[in-house]
Amino acid sequence: MPSLAVLVLAAGQGTRMRSHLPKVLHELAGWPLLQHVLHAVAPLNPERIVIVVGHKAELVEAALDSADIVWVKQPEQKGTGHAVLCALPALEGFEGDLLILNGDTPLVESETLRTFIGHHRREERGLSVLSMTMDPPTGYGRVVRDAAGGLLEVVEEKDADSRTQKITEVNSGMYCVSTQHISQWLGQVTNDNAQGEYYLPDIIPMAVAAGVGAAYHHKDSLSLAGVNNRMQLSRLEKVFRDRKVEQLMASGVTFIDPDSCWLAPDVEVGQDTVIFPHVLLGVGVSIGEGCRVGPFCEISRSRLGEGSVVRAFCHLDGATSMGPNEIGPYARLRVGSHLAPKAKVGNFCELKKAIIGEGSKVNHLSYVGDTVMGANVNVGAGTITCNYDGVNKHKTTIGDGVFIGSGTQLVAPVTLADGVVIGAGSAITKSVAADSLALTRAPQRVVPSWSTHKKKPA
Ligand code: UD1
Ligand code: CA
């Protein structure tokens, strides 16, 4: 089997996006477009991955930081043919098939690429181009064939006459080419065209003349579509979402209103979990079996264990619920929130770097931060861990079976040992020994007949 290298063209600015961000860094489902392409490429195990960058190259390299990638600079974007030319030194010493892709085709699938390379090899081609049908074909290079259906050339829209413009078979921008031919062909490409660019598709007629050029038509045009503007980006985002939801439904997940949900590519959801309308599941989310995620929740970088219930309007980022847990409604679990089994976090509570022990409850209007809490603790309504002194963060430690009365402030650093009871309304500044009652409460003053006396009309 000949070896495989992959070349991704990603130097363009993406003028039609009208953005300060390079096009390939625009996100679809939370991943940069280029990352989707690399994700499809990975299972092909290429010997080398070369990416051509130019416009804001540093930004692109930083976003896709990976040791396996060889980055090549195309200082001026003179066209796709010129981009490949710039990459040739990075392919020095490589002999085999070169898969050339664009960085702006986020829905491309490994299987499609594998089949395409298979055709190219079986039929011993020098250059294969992957084509598709687009109607209207606006923006794409048109695939021109002879009367017998043989490939002739690809003509860019801006160079096409009105008859050629009507052709709906278009160039996907994906090619497989044998390295032995490529530098010779590229050397003959000129910029004598409507855009004054060196077009990569101009090597097609050269391969055809040598009897080694072919175009393979792929049925699923959406999976090959490129993103040139924000309308196309949003359309593909929808297609991506539908496909992801379909996969999850097929594996036993219920989406009550899939059209209103949003999912990152790496989201995992277990069987018999029910996702209510208007849920956003971001990057790094794994949800176990038999969970429920209520409406209007946003969850990212978090894990929900089996049987967990997240009620409406919760926000979880960097949280772990070991399951089964009840969360919300209206709870915010920030980075480092960890719920042991059967822990509960209720309405209008915020957690940050807080470990809530087994069976413990933080049910109403509380802030718990930089805290380690034992099992079976009851945190009263409105309890606040005062973890920040304006300069440093401090830790609160709470033992097993502690009862904290409502409206308590725990001024960290502070430790409540096992079995401690805190009276409601206390400001606790010193650690409390096991099984003690602590309270700080100003004595109540009563002034009889105060209101009748004070509030007499003048
Ligand atoms: C290109 C093809 C067109 C095809 C379409 C498929 C050419 C001339 N045309 O058109 O036939 O139908 O893709 O989507 O190739 N790039 C560089 N350096 C450059 C120019 C572009 O790296 O100098 C990169 C871009 O970042 C992008 C890719 O090449 O990822 C394609 O460029 P783009 O400008 O989007 O080409 P299209 O006009 O869409
Ligand atoms: Ca394009």
Coordinates of C-alpha atoms and ligand atoms in Angstrom, one line a residue:
M1 CA 0.0 0.0 0.0
P2 CA 1.5 3.4 -1.0
S3 CA 1.9 5.8 1.9
L4 CA -0.4 8.8 2.4
A5 CA 0.2 12.4 3.3
V6 CA -2.4 15.1 3.8
L7 CA -2.1 18.7 2.8
V8 CA -4.7 21.1 4.1
L9 CA -5.0 24.6 2.5
A10 CA -5.9 27.1 5.2
A11 CA -4.0 30.3 4.2
G12 CA -6.9 32.3 2.9
Q13 CA -8.5 35.2 4.8
G14 CA -12.0 34.2 3.9
T15 CA -12.9 37.7 2.7
R16 CA -16.5 36.6 2.3
M17 CA -16.8 36.0 6.0
R18 CA -16.2 39.7 6.7
S19 CA -14.3 38.9 9.8
H20 CA -11.1 39.7 11.7
L21 CA -10.8 36.0 12.4
P22 CA -9.3 33.8 9.8
K23 CA -12.0 31.7 8.1
V24 CA -10.8 28.3 9.3
L25 CA -11.0 29.5 12.9
H26 CA -14.7 30.2 12.7
E27 CA -16.4 27.7 14.8
L28 CA -19.0 25.1 13.9
A29 CA -20.5 23.3 16.9
G30 CA -17.8 24.7 19.1
W31 CA -14.8 23.5 17.0
P32 CA -12.9 25.6 14.5
L33 CA -13.7 24.6 10.9
L34 CA -10.1 23.3 10.5
Q35 CA -10.4 21.1 13.5
H36 CA -13.3 19.3 11.9
V37 CA -11.2 18.6 8.8
L38 CA -8.3 17.3 10.9
H39 CA -10.8 15.1 12.9
A40 CA -11.9 13.4 9.7
V41 CA -8.2 13.0 8.5
A42 CA -6.9 11.3 11.8
P43 CA -8.4 7.8 11.2
L44 CA -6.6 7.7 7.8
N45 CA -3.3 7.6 9.8
P46 CA -1.4 9.8 7.3
E47 CA 2.4 9.7 7.5
R48 CA 2.5 13.5 7.4
I49 CA -0.1 16.3 7.9
V50 CA 1.0 19.6 6.3
I51 CA -1.1 22.7 6.7
V52 CA -0.6 25.8 4.7
V53 CA -1.3 29.0 6.7
G54 CA -0.9 32.6 5.8
H55 CA -3.5 35.1 6.9
K56 CA -3.0 35.4 10.7
A57 CA -1.0 32.2 10.7
E58 CA 0.0 32.5 14.4
L59 CA -3.6 32.5 15.4
V60 CA -4.4 29.4 13.4
E61 CA -1.2 27.5 14.6
A62 CA -2.0 28.4 18.3
A63 CA -5.6 27.2 18.0
L64 CA -4.7 23.8 16.5
D65 CA -1.6 23.3 18.5
S66 CA -0.4 19.8 17.8
A67 CA 3.0 18.2 17.5
D68 CA 1.9 16.0 14.5
I69 CA 1.3 19.0 12.2
V70 CA 3.9 20.5 9.9
W71 CA 3.0 24.2 9.4
V72 CA 3.9 25.9 6.2
K73 CA 3.6 29.6 5.5
Q74 CA 2.2 31.1 2.3
P75 CA 3.2 34.7 2.9
E76 CA 0.9 36.1 0.1
Q77 CA -2.3 34.3 -0.9
K78 CA -1.8 34.0 -4.6
G79 CA -4.2 31.1 -5.0
T80 CA -4.7 27.4 -4.2
G81 CA -2.1 26.3 -6.8
H82 CA 0.5 28.6 -5.2
A83 CA -0.5 27.3 -1.7
V84 CA 0.4 23.8 -2.8
L85 CA 3.6 25.0 -4.3
C86 CA 4.6 26.6 -1.0
A87 CA 4.0 23.2 0.7
L88 CA 6.2 21.1 -1.6
P89 CA 9.5 21.6 0.4
A90 CA 7.6 20.2 3.5
L91 CA 6.8 17.1 1.5
E92 CA 10.4 16.6 0.4
G93 CA 11.3 12.9 0.7
F94 CA 7.7 11.8 0.8
E95 CA 6.6 9.4 -2.0
G96 CA 3.1 8.2 -2.2
D97 CA -0.4 9.7 -2.4
L98 CA -1.1 13.2 -1.4
L99 CA -4.6 14.0 -0.2
I100 CA -5.3 17.7 -0.7
L101 CA -8.1 19.3 1.3
N102 CA -9.5 22.7 2.0
G103 CA -9.6 23.9 5.6
D104 CA -13.2 25.1 5.3
T105 CA -15.2 21.9 4.7
P106 CA -16.3 20.9 8.3
L107 CA -18.7 18.1 7.5
V108 CA -16.2 15.9 5.5
E109 CA -16.2 12.3 6.8
S110 CA -13.3 9.8 7.1
E111 CA -15.2 7.2 5.2
T112 CA -15.7 9.4 2.2
L113 CA -12.0 10.2 2.1
R114 CA -11.1 6.5 2.5
T115 CA -13.4 5.5 -0.4
F116 CA -12.0 8.3 -2.6
I117 CA -8.4 7.3 -2.0
G118 CA -9.4 3.7 -2.7
H119 CA -10.8 4.6 -6.1
H120 CA -7.7 6.7 -6.9
R121 CA -5.4 3.7 -6.0
R122 CA -7.4 1.0 -7.7
E123 CA -7.6 2.8 -10.9
E124 CA -4.0 3.9 -10.7
R125 CA -4.7 7.6 -11.3
G126 CA -2.2 10.4 -11.1
L127 CA -4.8 12.9 -10.1
S128 CA -8.3 12.4 -8.8
V129 CA -10.8 15.1 -7.9
L130 CA -13.8 14.6 -5.7
S131 CA -16.9 16.2 -7.2
M132 CA -20.5 16.7 -6.1
T133 CA -23.7 18.1 -7.3
M134 CA -24.8 21.6 -6.1
D135 CA -27.8 23.3 -7.4
P136 CA -27.4 26.2 -7.6
P137 CA -23.6 25.7 -8.0
T138 CA -22.9 29.3 -7.0
G139 CA -19.3 29.9 -6.0
Y140 CA -17.9 26.5 -6.9
G141 CA -15.6 25.5 -9.8
R142 CA -17.6 23.7 -12.5
V143 CA -16.6 20.2 -13.6
V144 CA -16.5 20.1 -17.4
R145 CA -16.8 16.7 -19.1
D146 CA -16.8 15.6 -22.7
A147 CA -19.8 14.0 -24.5
A148 CA -18.7 10.6 -23.3
G149 CA -18.6 11.8 -19.7
G150 CA -14.8 11.9 -19.5
L151 CA -13.2 14.6 -17.3
L152 CA -11.9 17.7 -19.2
E153 CA -11.3 20.5 -16.7
V154 CA -12.6 22.5 -13.8
V155 CA -13.6 26.1 -14.6
E156 CA -13.9 28.7 -11.8
E157 CA -17.2 30.5 -11.7
K158 CA -15.6 33.9 -12.5
D159 CA -14.0 32.4 -15.6
A160 CA -17.0 30.4 -16.8
D161 CA -19.2 31.3 -19.8
S162 CA -22.9 31.3 -19.3
R163 CA -23.2 27.7 -20.5
T164 CA -20.5 26.4 -18.2
Q165 CA -22.0 28.3 -15.3
K166 CA -25.1 26.2 -15.6
I167 CA -23.2 23.0 -14.8
T168 CA -24.2 21.6 -11.4
E169 CA -21.4 19.1 -11.0
V170 CA -18.8 21.1 -9.0
N171 CA -15.3 20.7 -7.6
S172 CA -15.3 19.9 -3.8
G173 CA -11.7 21.2 -3.6
M174 CA -10.5 17.7 -2.5
Y175 CA -7.9 15.9 -4.5
C176 CA -5.7 12.9 -4.4
V177 CA -2.5 13.2 -6.4
S178 CA 0.6 11.2 -6.8
T179 CA 3.6 13.1 -5.6
Q180 CA 5.7 12.1 -8.6
H181 CA 3.6 14.3 -10.9
I182 CA 2.7 17.3 -8.8
S183 CA 5.7 19.6 -9.0
Q184 CA 5.9 19.2 -12.8
W185 CA 2.2 20.1 -13.2
L186 CA 2.3 23.0 -10.7
G187 CA 5.2 24.4 -12.5
Q188 CA 3.0 25.0 -15.6
V189 CA 0.1 26.7 -13.8
T190 CA -0.2 30.4 -14.6
N191 CA -2.3 33.2 -13.1
D192 CA -3.9 34.2 -16.4
N193 CA -7.5 34.2 -15.3
A194 CA -10.3 36.4 -13.9
Q195 CA -8.8 36.5 -10.4
G196 CA -5.1 36.7 -11.3
E197 CA -4.5 33.7 -9.0
Y198 CA -2.7 30.4 -9.4
Y199 CA -5.5 27.9 -9.5
L200 CA -4.8 24.4 -8.3
P201 CA -7.6 22.9 -10.5
D202 CA -5.6 24.1 -13.5
I203 CA -3.5 20.9 -13.1
I204 CA -6.6 18.8 -13.9
P205 CA -6.3 19.2 -17.8
M206 CA -2.6 18.3 -17.5
A207 CA -3.5 15.0 -15.7
V208 CA -6.2 14.4 -18.2
A209 CA -3.8 14.9 -21.2
A210 CA -1.4 12.4 -19.5
G211 CA -4.3 9.9 -19.3
V212 CA -4.2 9.8 -15.5
G213 CA -6.9 12.3 -14.4
A214 CA -10.4 11.5 -13.2
A215 CA -13.3 12.9 -11.2
Y216 CA -15.3 10.9 -8.7
H217 CA -18.8 12.0 -7.9
H218 CA -19.9 11.9 -4.2
K219 CA -23.7 11.8 -3.6
D220 CA -23.7 13.5 -0.2
S221 CA -22.9 17.1 -1.3
L222 CA -23.6 18.6 2.1
S223 CA -20.7 16.6 3.7
L224 CA -18.3 18.1 1.1
A225 CA -19.7 21.7 1.2
G226 CA -17.3 24.5 1.9
V227 CA -18.0 27.5 4.1
N228 CA -17.5 30.8 2.3
N229 CA -19.9 33.1 4.2
R230 CA -21.8 33.1 7.5
M231 CA -25.1 32.0 5.9
Q232 CA -23.3 28.8 4.7
L233 CA -21.8 28.4 8.1
S234 CA -25.1 28.5 9.9
R235 CA -26.7 26.0 7.3
L236 CA -23.9 23.5 7.9
E237 CA -24.1 24.0 11.6
K238 CA -27.7 22.9 11.4
V239 CA -26.9 19.9 9.2
F240 CA -24.2 18.9 11.7
R241 CA -26.6 19.2 14.6
D242 CA -29.2 17.1 12.9
R243 CA -26.7 14.4 12.2
K244 CA -25.3 14.4 15.7
V245 CA -28.8 14.2 17.2
E246 CA -29.8 11.5 14.8
Q247 CA -26.8 9.4 15.9
L248 CA -27.7 9.9 19.6
M249 CA -31.3 9.1 19.1
A250 CA -30.4 5.9 17.3
S251 CA -28.4 4.9 20.3
G252 CA -31.3 5.4 22.7
V253 CA -31.4 9.1 23.7
T254 CA -34.6 11.1 23.7
F255 CA -34.6 14.7 22.4
I256 CA -38.0 16.2 23.0
D257 CA -37.3 19.1 20.6
P258 CA -34.0 18.3 18.7
D259 CA -34.3 21.4 16.6
S260 CA -33.9 23.7 19.6
C261 CA -30.8 22.0 21.0
W262 CA -27.2 22.6 20.2
L263 CA -24.4 20.0 20.6
A264 CA -20.6 20.0 20.3
P265 CA -19.0 17.2 18.2
D266 CA -17.6 15.3 21.2
V267 CA -20.8 15.2 23.3
E268 CA -21.6 11.7 24.7
V269 CA -25.1 10.8 26.1
G270 CA -26.1 7.5 27.6
Q271 CA -29.2 5.4 26.9
D272 CA -32.6 6.5 28.1
T273 CA -31.4 10.0 28.9
V274 CA -34.0 12.6 28.1
I275 CA -33.0 16.0 26.8
F276 CA -35.7 18.7 27.0
P277 CA -36.0 21.7 24.6
H278 CA -33.4 24.5 24.3
V279 CA -30.5 22.7 25.8
L280 CA -26.9 23.5 24.9
L281 CA -24.3 20.7 25.3
G282 CA -20.9 22.2 24.7
V283 CA -17.4 20.7 24.2
G284 CA -16.3 18.1 26.7
V285 CA -19.7 16.9 27.9
S286 CA -20.4 13.3 28.9
I287 CA -23.9 12.4 30.2
G288 CA -24.6 9.0 31.6
E289 CA -27.6 6.7 31.3
G290 CA -31.0 7.6 32.5
C291 CA -30.4 11.2 33.1
R292 CA -32.7 14.2 32.5
V293 CA -31.6 17.6 31.4
G294 CA -34.4 20.1 31.8
P295 CA -35.1 23.0 29.4
F296 CA -32.8 26.0 28.9
C297 CA -29.7 24.4 30.4
E298 CA -26.1 25.1 29.2
I299 CA -23.6 22.5 30.0
S300 CA -19.9 22.3 29.0
R301 CA -16.8 20.5 30.1
S302 CA -18.9 18.5 32.6
R303 CA -19.8 14.9 33.4
L304 CA -23.2 13.8 34.7
G305 CA -23.3 10.3 36.2
E306 CA -26.1 7.8 35.8
G307 CA -29.5 8.9 36.9
S308 CA -28.7 12.6 37.4
V309 CA -31.4 15.2 37.0
V310 CA -30.6 18.7 36.0
R311 CA -33.7 20.9 36.2
A312 CA -34.5 23.9 34.1
F313 CA -32.2 26.9 33.6
C314 CA -28.9 25.5 35.0
H315 CA -25.4 26.4 33.9
L316 CA -22.7 23.9 34.4
D317 CA -19.1 24.4 33.3
G318 CA -16.3 22.2 34.6
A319 CA -18.6 20.3 36.9
T320 CA -18.8 16.6 37.8
S321 CA -21.9 14.9 39.2
M322 CA -21.2 11.3 40.2
G323 CA -24.9 10.5 40.0
P324 CA -27.6 10.2 40.9
N325 CA -27.8 13.9 41.8
E326 CA -30.4 16.6 41.6
I327 CA -29.3 19.9 40.4
G328 CA -31.3 23.1 40.0
P329 CA -33.6 24.6 38.8
Y330 CA -31.4 27.8 38.4
A331 CA -28.2 26.4 39.7
R332 CA -24.7 27.4 38.5
L333 CA -21.9 24.9 38.9
R334 CA -18.6 26.4 38.0
V335 CA -15.2 24.8 37.4
G336 CA -14.2 22.2 40.1
S337 CA -17.7 21.6 41.3
H338 CA -18.0 17.9 42.3
L339 CA -21.1 16.2 43.6
A340 CA -20.7 12.9 45.3
P341 CA -23.7 10.4 44.8
K342 CA -27.0 11.7 46.1
A343 CA -25.8 15.2 46.8
K344 CA -28.3 17.9 45.9
V345 CA -27.8 21.5 44.8
G346 CA -31.0 23.5 44.5
N347 CA -32.3 26.8 43.2
F348 CA -30.1 29.9 42.9
C349 CA -27.0 28.3 44.3
E350 CA -23.5 28.9 42.9
L351 CA -20.6 26.4 43.4
K352 CA -17.0 26.8 42.5
K353 CA -14.2 24.4 43.4
A354 CA -16.5 22.8 45.8
I355 CA -16.7 19.1 46.7
I356 CA -20.2 18.3 48.1
G357 CA -20.1 15.0 49.9
E358 CA -22.5 12.1 49.6
G359 CA -26.1 12.9 50.5
S360 CA -25.3 16.6 51.4
K361 CA -27.7 19.3 50.4
V362 CA -27.1 22.9 49.3
N363 CA -30.7 23.6 48.4
H364 CA -31.4 27.4 48.4
L365 CA -29.6 30.6 47.5
S366 CA -26.1 29.7 48.6
Y367 CA -22.5 30.4 47.4
V368 CA -20.1 27.6 48.1
G369 CA -16.5 28.1 46.9
D370 CA -13.1 26.6 47.6
T371 CA -14.8 24.1 49.9
V372 CA -14.5 20.5 50.8
M373 CA -17.7 19.2 52.4
G374 CA -18.3 15.8 53.9
A375 CA -21.4 13.6 53.8
N376 CA -24.9 14.3 54.9
V377 CA -24.3 18.0 55.5
N378 CA -27.3 20.4 55.4
V379 CA -26.5 23.9 54.2
G380 CA -29.2 26.3 55.2
A381 CA -30.7 28.9 52.8
G382 CA -28.5 31.8 52.0
T383 CA -25.3 30.4 53.4
I384 CA -22.1 32.0 51.9
T385 CA -18.5 30.8 52.1
C386 CA -16.5 34.0 52.2
N387 CA -13.5 32.6 50.4
Y388 CA -11.9 35.8 49.1
D389 CA -10.3 38.5 51.2
G390 CA -9.7 40.8 48.3
V391 CA -6.2 39.4 47.6
N392 CA -6.2 35.6 48.3
K393 CA -8.7 32.8 48.1
H394 CA -9.1 30.7 51.3
K395 CA -10.5 27.2 51.9
T396 CA -13.5 26.1 53.9
T397 CA -13.6 22.5 55.3
I398 CA -16.9 21.0 56.5
G399 CA -17.0 17.6 58.2
D400 CA -19.7 14.9 58.0
G401 CA -23.2 15.5 59.4
V402 CA -22.7 19.3 59.9
F403 CA -25.9 21.4 60.1
I404 CA -25.5 25.0 59.0
G405 CA -28.4 27.4 59.9
S406 CA -29.7 29.8 57.3
G407 CA -28.1 33.0 56.5
T408 CA -24.6 31.9 57.7
Q409 CA -21.3 33.4 56.6
L410 CA -18.3 31.1 56.8
V411 CA -15.3 33.4 56.7
A412 CA -12.5 31.3 55.3
P413 CA -10.0 29.8 56.1
V414 CA -12.3 27.9 58.5
T415 CA -13.0 24.3 59.5
L416 CA -16.2 22.9 60.9
A417 CA -15.5 19.5 62.3
D418 CA -17.9 16.5 62.1
G419 CA -21.3 17.0 63.7
V420 CA -21.0 20.8 64.2
V421 CA -24.2 22.8 64.4
I422 CA -24.1 26.5 63.3
G423 CA -26.9 28.8 64.5
A424 CA -28.8 30.7 61.8
G425 CA -27.5 34.1 61.0
S426 CA -23.9 33.5 62.2
A427 CA -20.7 34.9 60.9
I428 CA -18.2 32.2 61.7
T429 CA -14.6 33.3 61.7
K430 CA -12.9 30.6 63.8
S431 CA -12.8 26.8 63.4
V432 CA -15.3 24.8 65.4
A433 CA -14.5 21.5 67.2
A434 CA -16.6 18.3 66.5
D435 CA -20.2 18.2 67.7
S436 CA -20.2 21.8 69.1
L437 CA -22.8 24.4 68.5
A438 CA -21.4 27.7 67.3
L439 CA -23.4 30.9 66.8
T440 CA -22.6 34.6 66.6
R441 CA -25.8 36.5 67.0
A442 CA -26.3 40.0 68.4
P443 CA -29.0 39.8 71.2
Q444 CA -32.4 40.9 70.0
R445 CA -33.6 44.3 71.3
V446 CA -37.3 45.0 71.6
V447 CA -38.7 48.5 71.9
P448 CA -42.5 48.2 72.8
S449 CA -45.0 50.4 71.0
W450 CA -42.3 51.7 68.6
S451 CA -44.4 52.1 65.6
T452 CA -47.4 53.8 67.1
H453 CA -45.1 56.1 68.9
K454 CA -42.8 56.9 65.9
K455 CA -45.3 56.9 63.1
K456 CA -48.0 59.2 64.4
P457 CA -49.2 61.7 61.7
A458 CA -47.8 65.2 62.3
Ligands
UD1_1 C1 -12.0 26.5 -4.5 C2 -11.7 25.9 -5.8 C3 -13.1 25.6 -6.5 C4 -13.9 24.6 -5.6 C5 -14.0 25.2 -4.2 C6 -14.6 24.2 -3.2 C7 -9.7 27.0 -6.7 C8 -9.2 28.0 -7.6 N1 -11.0 26.9 -6.7 O1 -12.7 27.7 -4.6 O2 -12.9 25.0 -7.7 O3 -15.1 24.4 -6.1 O4 -12.7 25.6 -3.6 O5 -14.8 24.7 -2.0 O6 -9.0 26.2 -6.0 N2 -6.3 29.0 0.2 C9 -4.9 29.1 0.5 N3 -4.2 30.0 -0.2 C10 -4.6 30.8 -1.2 C11 -6.0 30.7 -1.5 C12 -6.8 29.8 -0.8 O7 -4.5 28.4 1.4 O8 -3.9 31.5 -1.8 C13 -7.1 28.1 0.9 C14 -8.2 28.7 1.7 O9 -7.8 29.1 3.0 C15 -9.3 27.7 1.7 C16 -9.0 26.9 0.4 O10 -7.7 27.2 0.0 O11 -9.3 26.8 2.8 C17 -10.0 27.2 -0.7 O12 -9.9 28.6 -0.9 P1 -11.2 29.5 -1.3 O13 -10.8 30.9 -1.5 O14 -12.3 29.2 -0.4 O15 -11.5 28.8 -2.7 P2 -12.9 28.8 -3.5 O16 -13.1 30.1 -4.1 O17 -14.0 28.3 -2.6
CA2 CA -14.1 27.7 -0.4

